[in-house]
mmCIF file of C-alpha atoms and ligand atoms in Angstrom:
data_model
loop_
_atom_site.group_PDB
_atom_site.id
_atom_site.type_symbol
_atom_site.label_atom_id
_atom_site.label_comp_id
_atom_site.label_asym_id
_atom_site.label_seq_id
_atom_site.Cartn_x
_atom_site.Cartn_y
_atom_site.Cartn_z
ATOM 1 C CA UNK A 5 12.201 -47.371 -10.123
ATOM 2 C CA UNK A 6 9.081 -49.468 -9.526
ATOM 3 C CA UNK A 7 7.559 -51.480 -12.374
ATOM 4 C CA UNK A 8 4.474 -49.255 -12.163
ATOM 5 C CA UNK A 9 6.499 -46.074 -12.759
ATOM 6 C CA UNK A 10 8.496 -47.803 -15.455
ATOM 7 C CA UNK A 11 5.375 -48.854 -17.319
ATOM 8 C CA UNK A 12 3.838 -45.392 -17.138
ATOM 9 C CA UNK A 13 7.021 -43.788 -18.432
ATOM 10 C CA UNK A 14 7.212 -46.298 -21.298
ATOM 11 C CA UNK A 15 3.616 -45.580 -22.266
ATOM 12 C CA UNK A 16 4.338 -41.866 -22.097
ATOM 13 C CA UNK A 17 7.309 -42.316 -24.444
ATOM 14 C CA UNK A 18 5.043 -44.104 -26.904
ATOM 15 C CA UNK A 19 1.965 -41.909 -26.671
ATOM 16 C CA UNK A 20 3.334 -38.401 -26.312
ATOM 17 C CA UNK A 21 5.866 -36.132 -27.959
ATOM 18 C CA UNK A 22 9.380 -36.125 -26.572
ATOM 19 C CA UNK A 23 9.678 -32.378 -26.208
ATOM 20 C CA UNK A 24 10.764 -32.642 -22.552
ATOM 21 C CA UNK A 25 13.334 -34.673 -20.686
ATOM 22 C CA UNK A 26 11.692 -35.089 -17.286
ATOM 23 C CA UNK A 27 13.323 -36.801 -14.337
ATOM 24 C CA UNK A 28 12.232 -40.470 -14.213
ATOM 25 C CA UNK A 29 9.517 -40.047 -11.624
ATOM 26 C CA UNK A 30 5.731 -40.232 -11.917
ATOM 27 C CA UNK A 31 3.779 -38.046 -9.505
ATOM 28 C CA UNK A 32 0.312 -38.674 -8.201
ATOM 29 C CA UNK A 33 -0.386 -36.380 -5.255
ATOM 30 C CA UNK A 34 0.734 -33.078 -3.781
ATOM 31 C CA UNK A 35 0.196 -31.078 -0.615
ATOM 32 C CA UNK A 36 2.042 -27.937 0.407
ATOM 33 C CA UNK A 37 5.740 -28.353 -0.395
ATOM 34 C CA UNK A 38 5.476 -32.106 -0.842
ATOM 35 C CA UNK A 39 4.541 -34.442 -3.677
ATOM 36 C CA UNK A 40 4.092 -38.211 -3.792
ATOM 37 C CA UNK A 41 4.898 -40.596 -6.632
ATOM 38 C CA UNK A 42 2.731 -43.517 -7.768
ATOM 39 C CA UNK A 43 4.501 -45.796 -5.291
ATOM 40 C CA UNK A 44 3.713 -43.533 -2.374
ATOM 41 C CA UNK A 45 7.257 -42.188 -2.011
ATOM 42 C CA UNK A 46 7.364 -38.607 -0.744
ATOM 43 C CA UNK A 47 9.482 -35.799 -2.200
ATOM 44 C CA UNK A 48 10.144 -32.172 -1.313
ATOM 45 C CA UNK A 49 9.260 -30.066 -4.368
ATOM 46 C CA UNK A 50 12.079 -27.573 -4.894
ATOM 47 C CA UNK A 51 10.955 -26.564 -8.399
ATOM 48 C CA UNK A 52 7.323 -25.559 -7.820
ATOM 49 C CA UNK A 53 6.492 -26.104 -11.502
ATOM 50 C CA UNK A 54 8.857 -23.312 -12.505
ATOM 51 C CA UNK A 55 7.277 -21.020 -9.873
ATOM 52 C CA UNK A 56 3.665 -21.696 -10.844
ATOM 53 C CA UNK A 57 3.142 -23.363 -7.469
ATOM 54 C CA UNK A 58 4.330 -20.503 -5.232
ATOM 55 C CA UNK A 59 1.368 -21.074 -2.922
ATOM 56 C CA UNK A 60 2.209 -24.750 -2.435
ATOM 57 C CA UNK A 61 0.285 -27.687 -3.837
ATOM 58 C CA UNK A 62 -3.472 -27.601 -3.296
ATOM 59 C CA UNK A 63 -3.567 -24.606 -0.974
ATOM 60 C CA UNK A 64 -6.820 -25.166 0.986
ATOM 61 C CA UNK A 65 -8.175 -21.625 0.422
ATOM 62 C CA UNK A 66 -7.549 -21.758 -3.338
ATOM 63 C CA UNK A 67 -8.993 -25.262 -3.596
ATOM 64 C CA UNK A 68 -12.096 -24.130 -1.688
ATOM 65 C CA UNK A 69 -12.604 -21.156 -4.021
ATOM 66 C CA UNK A 70 -12.132 -23.433 -7.047
ATOM 67 C CA UNK A 71 -14.673 -25.949 -5.712
ATOM 68 C CA UNK A 72 -17.195 -23.221 -5.048
ATOM 69 C CA UNK A 73 -16.804 -21.821 -8.559
ATOM 70 C CA UNK A 74 -17.142 -25.277 -10.138
ATOM 71 C CA UNK A 75 -20.633 -25.352 -8.691
ATOM 72 C CA UNK A 76 -21.534 -22.004 -10.262
ATOM 73 C CA UNK A 77 -20.031 -21.189 -13.654
ATOM 74 C CA UNK A 78 -16.790 -22.141 -15.412
ATOM 75 C CA UNK A 79 -16.673 -20.684 -18.913
ATOM 76 C CA UNK A 80 -18.546 -17.986 -20.784
ATOM 77 C CA UNK A 81 -15.956 -16.888 -23.392
ATOM 78 C CA UNK A 82 -15.486 -13.170 -23.827
ATOM 79 C CA UNK A 83 -18.738 -12.852 -25.759
ATOM 80 C CA UNK A 84 -20.325 -12.017 -22.396
ATOM 81 C CA UNK A 85 -19.216 -10.403 -19.177
ATOM 82 C CA UNK A 86 -18.695 -12.431 -16.037
ATOM 83 C CA UNK A 87 -18.824 -11.277 -12.461
ATOM 84 C CA UNK A 88 -15.631 -13.157 -11.650
ATOM 85 C CA UNK A 89 -13.564 -11.557 -14.422
ATOM 86 C CA UNK A 90 -14.752 -8.140 -13.316
ATOM 87 C CA UNK A 91 -13.795 -8.866 -9.705
ATOM 88 C CA UNK A 92 -10.460 -10.264 -10.697
ATOM 89 C CA UNK A 93 -9.470 -7.356 -12.947
ATOM 90 C CA UNK A 94 -10.269 -4.992 -10.094
ATOM 91 C CA UNK A 95 -8.215 -7.038 -7.652
ATOM 92 C CA UNK A 96 -5.115 -7.611 -9.766
ATOM 93 C CA UNK A 97 -4.913 -4.006 -11.015
ATOM 94 C CA UNK A 98 -5.140 -2.699 -7.418
ATOM 95 C CA UNK A 99 -2.567 -5.199 -6.224
ATOM 96 C CA UNK A 100 -0.078 -4.438 -8.984
ATOM 97 C CA UNK A 101 -0.895 -0.729 -9.267
ATOM 98 C CA UNK A 102 -1.984 -0.469 -12.909
ATOM 99 C CA UNK A 103 -5.153 0.823 -14.561
ATOM 100 C CA UNK A 104 -5.958 -2.249 -16.628
ATOM 101 C CA UNK A 105 -5.423 -5.988 -17.013
ATOM 102 C CA UNK A 106 -5.822 -8.116 -20.145
ATOM 103 C CA UNK A 107 -6.237 -11.835 -19.348
ATOM 104 C CA UNK A 108 -4.715 -14.686 -21.349
ATOM 105 C CA UNK A 109 -3.867 -18.295 -20.475
ATOM 106 C CA UNK A 110 -0.236 -19.259 -20.983
ATOM 107 C CA UNK A 111 2.797 -17.090 -20.400
ATOM 108 C CA UNK A 112 3.781 -17.180 -24.062
ATOM 109 C CA UNK A 113 0.348 -15.828 -24.987
ATOM 110 C CA UNK A 114 0.758 -12.962 -22.547
ATOM 111 C CA UNK A 115 4.128 -12.160 -24.138
ATOM 112 C CA UNK A 116 2.511 -12.247 -27.594
ATOM 113 C CA UNK A 117 -0.151 -9.911 -26.248
ATOM 114 C CA UNK A 118 2.517 -7.512 -25.040
ATOM 115 C CA UNK A 119 4.266 -7.644 -28.422
ATOM 116 C CA UNK A 120 1.010 -6.793 -30.212
ATOM 117 C CA UNK A 121 0.233 -3.974 -27.813
ATOM 118 C CA UNK A 122 3.757 -2.580 -28.182
ATOM 119 C CA UNK A 123 3.392 -2.590 -31.971
ATOM 120 C CA UNK A 124 -0.029 -0.955 -31.856
ATOM 121 C CA UNK A 125 1.449 1.762 -29.634
ATOM 122 C CA UNK A 126 4.399 2.158 -32.001
ATOM 123 C CA UNK A 127 2.129 2.871 -34.993
ATOM 124 C CA UNK A 128 -0.698 4.783 -33.361
ATOM 125 C CA UNK A 129 1.159 6.804 -30.712
ATOM 126 C CA UNK A 130 4.844 6.973 -31.622
ATOM 127 C CA UNK A 131 3.953 7.138 -35.325
ATOM 128 C CA UNK A 132 6.611 4.702 -36.452
ATOM 129 C CA UNK A 133 6.049 3.748 -40.077
ATOM 130 C CA UNK A 134 3.735 0.691 -40.311
ATOM 131 C CA UNK A 135 5.446 -2.712 -39.931
ATOM 132 C CA UNK A 136 8.794 -1.192 -39.009
ATOM 133 C CA UNK A 137 8.592 -1.300 -35.225
ATOM 134 C CA UNK A 138 11.527 -2.873 -33.421
ATOM 135 C CA UNK A 139 11.586 -4.429 -29.969
ATOM 136 C CA UNK A 140 14.867 -4.809 -28.115
ATOM 137 C CA UNK A 141 15.294 -7.982 -26.048
ATOM 138 C CA UNK A 142 18.184 -9.687 -24.272
ATOM 139 C CA UNK A 143 20.456 -12.590 -25.089
ATOM 140 C CA UNK A 144 19.569 -15.826 -23.246
ATOM 141 C CA UNK A 145 16.026 -14.576 -22.655
ATOM 142 C CA UNK A 146 13.161 -16.935 -22.056
ATOM 143 C CA UNK A 147 9.725 -15.610 -22.937
ATOM 144 C CA UNK A 148 7.963 -18.766 -24.161
ATOM 145 C CA UNK A 149 7.698 -21.110 -27.126
ATOM 146 C CA UNK A 150 5.457 -19.728 -29.854
ATOM 147 C CA UNK A 151 6.984 -18.871 -33.232
ATOM 148 C CA UNK A 152 7.059 -15.136 -32.594
ATOM 149 C CA UNK A 153 8.483 -15.587 -29.132
ATOM 150 C CA UNK A 154 11.239 -17.979 -30.240
ATOM 151 C CA UNK A 155 11.967 -15.577 -33.082
ATOM 152 C CA UNK A 156 13.759 -13.423 -30.550
ATOM 153 C CA UNK A 157 15.392 -16.228 -28.605
ATOM 154 C CA UNK A 158 19.163 -16.713 -28.770
ATOM 155 C CA UNK A 159 18.935 -20.404 -27.887
ATOM 156 C CA UNK A 160 19.637 -22.747 -30.799
ATOM 157 C CA UNK A 161 17.485 -25.601 -29.476
ATOM 158 C CA UNK A 162 14.484 -23.310 -29.313
ATOM 159 C CA UNK A 163 14.673 -22.207 -32.935
ATOM 160 C CA UNK A 164 17.025 -24.146 -35.205
ATOM 161 C CA UNK A 165 14.314 -26.119 -36.993
ATOM 162 C CA UNK A 166 11.440 -23.717 -36.750
ATOM 163 C CA UNK A 167 11.967 -20.798 -39.112
ATOM 164 C CA UNK A 168 10.953 -18.629 -40.848
ATOM 165 C CA UNK A 169 10.751 -16.249 -37.930
ATOM 166 C CA UNK A 170 8.908 -13.089 -37.050
ATOM 167 C CA UNK A 171 11.053 -10.031 -37.776
ATOM 168 C CA UNK A 172 11.247 -6.865 -35.701
ATOM 169 C CA UNK A 173 13.482 -7.872 -32.788
ATOM 170 C CA UNK A 174 17.002 -6.925 -31.779
ATOM 171 C CA UNK A 175 19.026 -8.911 -29.266
ATOM 172 C CA UNK A 176 21.507 -7.235 -26.902
ATOM 173 C CA UNK A 177 23.611 -8.694 -24.061
ATOM 174 C CA UNK A 178 21.681 -8.972 -20.780
ATOM 175 C CA UNK A 179 22.276 -6.220 -18.267
ATOM 176 C CA UNK A 180 24.220 -4.016 -20.670
ATOM 177 C CA UNK A 181 22.973 -0.418 -20.587
ATOM 178 C CA UNK A 182 25.431 0.792 -23.235
ATOM 179 C CA UNK A 183 24.272 -1.941 -25.604
ATOM 180 C CA UNK A 184 20.689 -0.855 -24.984
ATOM 181 C CA UNK A 185 21.493 2.748 -25.812
ATOM 182 C CA UNK A 186 23.365 1.709 -28.951
ATOM 183 C CA UNK A 187 20.546 -0.527 -30.178
ATOM 184 C CA UNK A 188 17.928 2.226 -30.132
ATOM 185 C CA UNK A 189 16.834 3.651 -33.482
ATOM 186 C CA UNK A 190 13.889 5.885 -34.430
ATOM 187 C CA UNK A 191 11.968 2.619 -35.018
ATOM 188 C CA UNK A 192 12.485 1.259 -31.514
ATOM 189 C CA UNK A 193 9.150 0.713 -29.796
ATOM 190 C CA UNK A 194 10.092 -1.120 -26.620
ATOM 191 C CA UNK A 195 12.659 -2.853 -24.486
ATOM 192 C CA UNK A 196 11.371 -6.162 -23.121
ATOM 193 C CA UNK A 197 13.329 -7.968 -20.408
ATOM 194 C CA UNK A 198 13.204 -10.326 -17.443
ATOM 195 C CA UNK A 199 14.332 -8.716 -14.143
ATOM 196 C CA UNK A 200 16.169 -11.976 -13.395
ATOM 197 C CA UNK A 201 16.741 -14.483 -16.191
ATOM 198 C CA UNK A 202 15.306 -17.655 -14.666
ATOM 199 C CA UNK A 203 15.661 -20.173 -17.478
ATOM 200 C CA UNK A 204 19.111 -18.852 -18.349
ATOM 201 C CA UNK A 205 20.249 -20.006 -14.890
ATOM 202 C CA UNK A 206 19.010 -17.371 -12.408
ATOM 203 C CA UNK A 207 21.146 -14.657 -13.988
ATOM 204 C CA UNK A 208 20.944 -11.344 -12.172
ATOM 205 C CA UNK A 209 21.902 -8.064 -13.771
ATOM 206 C CA UNK A 210 23.976 -5.569 -11.796
ATOM 207 C CA UNK A 211 22.049 -3.571 -9.222
ATOM 208 C CA UNK A 212 20.505 -0.495 -10.807
ATOM 209 C CA UNK A 213 20.069 -2.060 -14.234
ATOM 210 C CA UNK A 214 16.278 -1.896 -14.247
ATOM 211 C CA UNK A 215 16.300 1.683 -13.010
ATOM 212 C CA UNK A 216 18.809 2.673 -15.690
ATOM 213 C CA UNK A 217 16.980 0.755 -18.407
ATOM 214 C CA UNK A 218 13.717 2.465 -17.485
ATOM 215 C CA UNK A 219 15.441 5.852 -17.645
ATOM 216 C CA UNK A 220 16.866 5.120 -21.085
ATOM 217 C CA UNK A 221 13.417 4.016 -22.261
ATOM 218 C CA UNK A 222 11.746 7.186 -20.966
ATOM 219 C CA UNK A 223 14.394 9.432 -22.539
ATOM 220 C CA UNK A 224 13.930 7.769 -25.905
ATOM 221 C CA UNK A 225 10.145 7.477 -25.884
ATOM 222 C CA UNK A 226 10.132 3.701 -25.893
ATOM 223 C CA UNK A 227 8.047 1.376 -23.751
ATOM 224 C CA UNK A 228 9.649 -0.538 -20.898
ATOM 225 C CA UNK A 229 8.102 -4.020 -20.664
ATOM 226 C CA UNK A 230 9.016 -6.445 -17.893
ATOM 227 C CA UNK A 231 8.381 -10.182 -18.107
ATOM 228 C CA UNK A 232 7.688 -11.181 -14.489
ATOM 229 C CA UNK A 233 5.986 -14.462 -15.370
ATOM 230 C CA UNK A 234 8.514 -16.401 -13.290
ATOM 231 C CA UNK A 235 9.817 -13.699 -10.918
ATOM 232 C CA UNK A 236 6.411 -12.267 -9.976
ATOM 233 C CA UNK A 237 4.083 -12.907 -7.043
ATOM 234 C CA UNK A 238 6.618 -13.176 -4.262
ATOM 235 C CA UNK A 239 9.180 -15.477 -5.827
ATOM 236 C CA UNK A 240 12.136 -13.105 -5.308
ATOM 237 C CA UNK A 241 11.116 -11.833 -1.870
ATOM 238 C CA UNK A 242 9.019 -8.911 -3.125
ATOM 239 C CA UNK A 243 5.596 -8.939 -4.750
ATOM 240 C CA UNK A 244 7.379 -8.215 -8.029
ATOM 241 C CA UNK A 245 11.092 -8.442 -8.671
ATOM 242 C CA UNK A 246 11.217 -4.871 -9.986
ATOM 243 C CA UNK A 247 10.332 -3.628 -6.483
ATOM 244 C CA UNK A 248 13.954 -4.364 -5.638
ATOM 245 C CA UNK A 249 14.892 -1.126 -7.396
ATOM 246 C CA UNK A 250 13.414 2.175 -6.325
ATOM 247 C CA UNK A 251 11.249 4.044 -8.774
ATOM 248 C CA UNK A 252 10.965 1.209 -11.272
ATOM 249 C CA UNK A 253 7.490 0.862 -12.741
ATOM 250 C CA UNK A 254 7.387 -0.727 -16.179
ATOM 251 C CA UNK A 255 4.896 0.499 -18.769
ATOM 252 C CA UNK A 256 3.873 -3.106 -19.260
ATOM 253 C CA UNK A 257 4.037 -5.899 -16.722
ATOM 254 C CA UNK A 258 3.650 -9.434 -18.037
ATOM 255 C CA UNK A 259 2.443 -12.018 -15.510
ATOM 256 C CA UNK A 260 1.484 -15.683 -15.461
ATOM 257 C CA UNK A 261 2.491 -18.890 -13.672
ATOM 258 C CA UNK A 262 1.715 -18.329 -9.927
ATOM 259 C CA UNK A 263 -1.206 -16.092 -10.880
ATOM 260 C CA UNK A 264 -3.273 -19.282 -11.219
ATOM 261 C CA UNK A 265 -2.536 -20.471 -7.675
ATOM 262 C CA UNK A 266 -1.099 -23.733 -8.969
ATOM 263 C CA UNK A 267 -4.443 -24.819 -10.382
ATOM 264 C CA UNK A 268 -5.143 -23.131 -13.695
ATOM 265 C CA UNK A 269 -3.201 -21.507 -16.497
ATOM 266 C CA UNK A 270 -3.926 -17.804 -16.341
ATOM 267 C CA UNK A 271 -1.626 -15.037 -17.521
ATOM 268 C CA UNK A 272 -1.936 -11.509 -18.726
ATOM 269 C CA UNK A 273 -0.592 -8.028 -19.270
ATOM 270 C CA UNK A 274 -0.929 -5.079 -16.914
ATOM 271 C CA UNK A 275 -0.662 -1.530 -18.241
ATOM 272 C CA UNK A 276 -2.156 1.907 -17.795
ATOM 273 C CA UNK A 277 -5.129 3.171 -19.735
ATOM 274 C CA UNK A 278 -3.289 5.212 -22.395
ATOM 275 C CA UNK A 279 -1.502 2.046 -23.554
ATOM 276 C CA UNK A 280 -4.020 -0.707 -22.852
ATOM 277 C CA UNK A 281 -6.948 1.181 -24.341
ATOM 278 C CA UNK A 282 -5.222 1.073 -27.734
ATOM 279 C CA UNK A 283 -6.683 -2.393 -28.290
ATOM 280 C CA UNK A 284 -10.100 -2.128 -29.926
ATOM 281 C CA UNK A 285 -12.756 -4.864 -30.291
ATOM 282 C CA UNK A 286 -11.646 -7.609 -32.647
ATOM 283 C CA UNK A 287 -7.932 -6.916 -32.488
ATOM 284 C CA UNK A 288 -7.046 -9.484 -29.869
ATOM 285 C CA UNK A 289 -8.700 -12.195 -27.810
ATOM 286 C CA UNK A 290 -8.764 -15.647 -26.299
ATOM 287 C CA UNK A 291 -11.701 -18.010 -25.756
ATOM 288 C CA UNK A 292 -10.533 -19.205 -22.368
ATOM 289 C CA UNK A 293 -8.738 -15.979 -21.371
ATOM 290 C CA UNK A 294 -10.171 -14.715 -18.106
ATOM 291 C CA UNK A 295 -12.728 -17.492 -17.707
ATOM 292 C CA UNK A 296 -14.654 -17.445 -14.404
ATOM 293 C CA UNK A 297 -13.059 -20.626 -13.098
ATOM 294 C CA UNK A 298 -9.521 -19.345 -13.685
ATOM 295 C CA UNK A 299 -10.486 -15.987 -12.183
ATOM 296 C CA UNK A 300 -11.886 -17.643 -9.051
ATOM 297 C CA UNK A 301 -8.602 -19.510 -8.583
ATOM 298 C CA UNK A 302 -6.528 -16.401 -9.290
ATOM 299 C CA UNK A 303 -8.678 -14.267 -6.975
ATOM 300 C CA UNK A 304 -8.067 -16.677 -4.123
ATOM 301 C CA UNK A 305 -4.387 -16.964 -5.053
ATOM 302 C CA UNK A 306 -3.925 -13.189 -4.794
ATOM 303 C CA UNK A 307 -5.781 -13.084 -1.457
ATOM 304 C CA UNK A 308 -3.592 -15.847 -0.050
ATOM 305 C CA UNK A 309 -0.452 -14.113 -1.317
ATOM 306 C CA UNK A 310 -1.357 -10.939 0.572
ATOM 307 C CA UNK A 311 -2.916 -12.459 3.716
ATOM 308 C CA UNK A 312 -0.150 -14.985 4.263
ATOM 309 C CA UNK A 313 2.548 -12.421 3.386
ATOM 310 C CA UNK A 314 4.173 -14.872 1.001
ATOM 311 C CA UNK A 315 6.550 -12.235 -0.404
ATOM 312 C CA UNK A 316 7.948 -11.529 3.089
ATOM 313 C CA UNK A 317 8.192 -15.240 3.756
ATOM 314 C CA UNK A 318 10.097 -15.690 0.514
ATOM 315 C CA UNK A 319 12.498 -12.915 1.505
ATOM 316 C CA UNK A 320 13.186 -14.313 4.982
ATOM 317 C CA UNK A 321 13.281 -17.991 4.052
ATOM 318 C CA UNK A 322 15.319 -17.212 0.944
ATOM 319 C CA UNK A 323 17.960 -15.430 2.989
ATOM 320 C CA UNK A 324 17.946 -18.253 5.483
ATOM 321 C CA UNK A 325 18.346 -20.877 2.779
ATOM 322 C CA UNK A 326 21.027 -19.040 0.825
ATOM 323 C CA UNK A 327 23.089 -18.425 3.995
ATOM 324 C CA UNK A 328 22.691 -21.991 5.087
ATOM 325 C CA UNK A 329 23.792 -23.316 1.694
ATOM 326 C CA UNK A 330 26.816 -21.007 1.687
ATOM 327 C CA UNK A 331 27.799 -22.163 5.164
ATOM 328 C CA UNK A 332 27.301 -25.859 4.869
ATOM 329 C CA UNK A 333 27.390 -27.007 1.253
ATOM 330 C CA UNK A 334 31.050 -27.235 0.351
ATOM 331 C CA UNK A 335 32.176 -28.560 -2.982
ATOM 332 C CA UNK A 336 35.100 -27.721 -5.210
ATOM 333 C CA UNK A 337 32.600 -27.807 -8.058
ATOM 334 C CA UNK A 338 30.421 -24.950 -6.766
ATOM 335 C CA UNK A 339 31.261 -21.876 -8.792
ATOM 336 C CA UNK A 340 28.595 -19.503 -7.560
ATOM 337 C CA UNK A 341 25.526 -19.357 -5.334
ATOM 338 C CA UNK A 342 23.101 -16.562 -6.139
ATOM 339 C CA UNK A 343 19.498 -15.498 -6.024
ATOM 340 C CA UNK A 344 16.861 -13.325 -4.449
ATOM 341 C CA UNK A 345 14.228 -14.598 -2.053
ATOM 342 C CA UNK A 346 13.380 -18.230 -2.700
ATOM 343 C CA UNK A 347 14.812 -18.058 -6.216
ATOM 344 C CA UNK A 348 18.270 -19.529 -5.824
ATOM 345 C CA UNK A 349 20.758 -20.964 -8.276
ATOM 346 C CA UNK A 350 23.793 -23.085 -7.487
ATOM 347 C CA UNK A 351 26.134 -22.837 -10.442
ATOM 348 C CA UNK A 352 28.527 -25.726 -10.874
ATOM 349 C CA UNK A 353 31.832 -25.577 -12.697
ATOM 350 C CA UNK A 354 31.853 -27.366 -16.068
ATOM 351 C CA UNK A 355 34.182 -30.019 -14.542
ATOM 352 C CA UNK A 356 31.243 -31.175 -12.404
ATOM 353 C CA UNK A 357 29.836 -32.755 -15.562
ATOM 354 C CA UNK A 358 26.470 -30.975 -15.586
ATOM 355 C CA UNK A 359 23.806 -30.379 -12.959
ATOM 356 C CA UNK A 360 21.514 -33.145 -14.206
ATOM 357 C CA UNK A 361 23.228 -36.003 -12.382
ATOM 358 C CA UNK A 362 23.064 -34.067 -9.093
ATOM 359 C CA UNK A 363 19.356 -33.490 -9.623
ATOM 360 C CA UNK A 364 18.929 -37.216 -10.206
ATOM 361 C CA UNK A 365 20.874 -37.998 -7.033
ATOM 362 C CA UNK A 366 18.735 -35.500 -5.100
ATOM 363 C CA UNK A 367 15.623 -37.158 -6.462
ATOM 364 C CA UNK A 368 16.821 -40.511 -5.086
ATOM 365 C CA UNK A 369 17.084 -38.795 -1.709
ATOM 366 C CA UNK A 370 13.572 -37.381 -1.909
ATOM 367 C CA UNK A 371 14.180 -33.869 -3.178
ATOM 368 C CA UNK A 372 13.010 -32.627 -6.564
ATOM 369 C CA UNK A 373 14.802 -29.933 -8.492
ATOM 370 C CA UNK A 374 15.782 -29.462 -12.087
ATOM 371 C CA UNK A 375 18.926 -28.393 -13.829
ATOM 372 C CA UNK A 376 18.757 -25.279 -15.923
ATOM 373 C CA UNK A 377 21.256 -24.451 -18.632
ATOM 374 C CA UNK A 378 23.491 -27.468 -18.027
ATOM 375 C CA UNK A 379 25.348 -26.267 -14.956
ATOM 376 C CA UNK A 380 22.855 -24.609 -12.640
ATOM 377 C CA UNK A 381 20.733 -26.291 -9.990
ATOM 378 C CA UNK A 382 17.663 -24.117 -9.549
ATOM 379 C CA UNK A 383 16.098 -24.082 -6.088
ATOM 380 C CA UNK A 384 12.638 -22.520 -6.062
ATOM 381 C CA UNK A 385 10.428 -24.218 -3.470
ATOM 382 C CA UNK A 386 6.845 -23.166 -2.754
ATOM 383 C CA UNK A 387 6.921 -19.939 -0.721
ATOM 384 C CA UNK A 388 5.187 -21.670 2.181
ATOM 385 C CA UNK A 389 8.318 -23.722 2.938
ATOM 386 C CA UNK A 390 9.370 -23.805 6.604
ATOM 387 C CA UNK A 391 12.819 -23.545 8.244
ATOM 388 C CA UNK A 392 12.634 -27.207 9.169
ATOM 389 C CA UNK A 393 11.996 -28.176 5.549
ATOM 390 C CA UNK A 394 14.849 -25.955 4.383
ATOM 391 C CA UNK A 395 17.166 -27.574 6.930
ATOM 392 C CA UNK A 396 16.164 -30.949 5.556
ATOM 393 C CA UNK A 397 16.759 -29.810 1.967
ATOM 394 C CA UNK A 398 20.209 -28.417 2.791
ATOM 395 C CA UNK A 399 21.130 -31.754 4.402
ATOM 396 C CA UNK A 400 20.283 -33.458 1.101
ATOM 397 C CA UNK A 401 22.336 -30.912 -0.839
ATOM 398 C CA UNK A 402 25.260 -31.609 1.494
ATOM 399 C CA UNK A 403 24.933 -35.357 0.994
ATOM 400 C CA UNK A 404 24.953 -34.982 -2.770
ATOM 401 C CA UNK A 405 27.338 -32.099 -3.325
ATOM 402 C CA UNK A 406 29.897 -32.052 -0.495
ATOM 403 C CA UNK A 407 33.363 -33.244 -1.467
HETATM 404 C C1 PLP B 509 7.552 -19.714 -18.123
HETATM 405 C C2 PLP B 509 7.885 -18.410 -18.705
HETATM 406 C C3 PLP B 509 7.246 -17.942 -19.864
HETATM 407 C C4 PLP B 509 6.286 -18.794 -20.661
HETATM 408 O O1 PLP B 509 5.200 -19.210 -19.934
HETATM 409 P P1 PLP B 509 4.320 -20.463 -20.478
HETATM 410 O O2 PLP B 509 3.141 -20.468 -19.552
HETATM 411 O O3 PLP B 509 5.175 -21.676 -20.338
HETATM 412 O O4 PLP B 509 3.973 -20.161 -21.875
HETATM 413 C C5 PLP B 509 7.562 -16.672 -20.302
HETATM 414 N N1 PLP B 509 8.447 -15.903 -19.654
HETATM 415 C C6 PLP B 509 9.079 -16.323 -18.531
HETATM 416 C C7 PLP B 509 10.045 -15.413 -17.852
HETATM 417 C C8 PLP B 509 8.845 -17.591 -18.028
HETATM 418 O O5 PLP B 509 9.499 -18.021 -16.954
#
């Protein structure tokens, strides 16, 4: 590590909270799939900011739209209408196929929004007795970091020192339809789930799980809410991960991350009118939610996604990468390789001693990825990655992982 990087990291340790354990690298520039550190060394970004950079760093069309908007209007709050928010709501609802969109900023806020909307529906439509609504979620979920959201986490690190927690949640094993059926009571308002558990290590439920879960929800008059903050916008080879199963259309779709085109935090909830219109003025809001600058970036991001067929690219390149890894990366420590589209996890056996040291070795070789849940190396490059870049990445994986 250069003395410049070292100094910056030391300052960071002194001046900021230690709530992350980043790799020891300080970045300064990005373009497409590549980023540069403060010493000018180049790295292939195989994390894409947890899928917030699906379009690649500084996509020229998104940057141009952002620049243009900076010269016009950036923030009005929701006290007034803005042309950009109107345009964006129209665009994202047409793209995703829902009546309405409610904009927020971070993913956790969008999840909170969904929780509030679910509860409002429970009391005003399902007529559950006030303050008794229950939401079923899954073990090892990741939905964000606010108190309410960690209240239904099963991860000790996320919650051990942060109680008291928000009540009203029930945790069942992921992908377990019988457990879902058994958890339902007359007070159940919704089932909220990730179609693939990203933070838990790219865990995929058995095929048909979403379809079955939706059916159970419909039969029991409970809302089916999908958190596609990480899996949405092409990451898994489809526009949304739930498109992998026929006939699945959640009552609520929670989005974020790549929605902002890698520039701004913008998130939100999509739903149809009978559900979304339950919110009345004053019940929910956000000063920056849906600001014109964020909407300009998100507008361009959605256009690029469609025009450049990033979902199809993710599907093709993901297959290519997964096959290539299976064929050429050979280690006695590899327990499982899995994923959909460009959302791939390499699970190592516990004997490998954790994925972190492999990520550090990959970093030395110019490839950035991050361990998730101790033993999984997550590979989620920008969706604009080329075959040549994948070939290069697989070479690095071979160098680091092969026996
Ligand atoms: C990242 C993520 C969130 C939280 O998003 P933030 O913007 O970090 O608050 C919620 N759900 C899923 C599935 C995520 O991947």
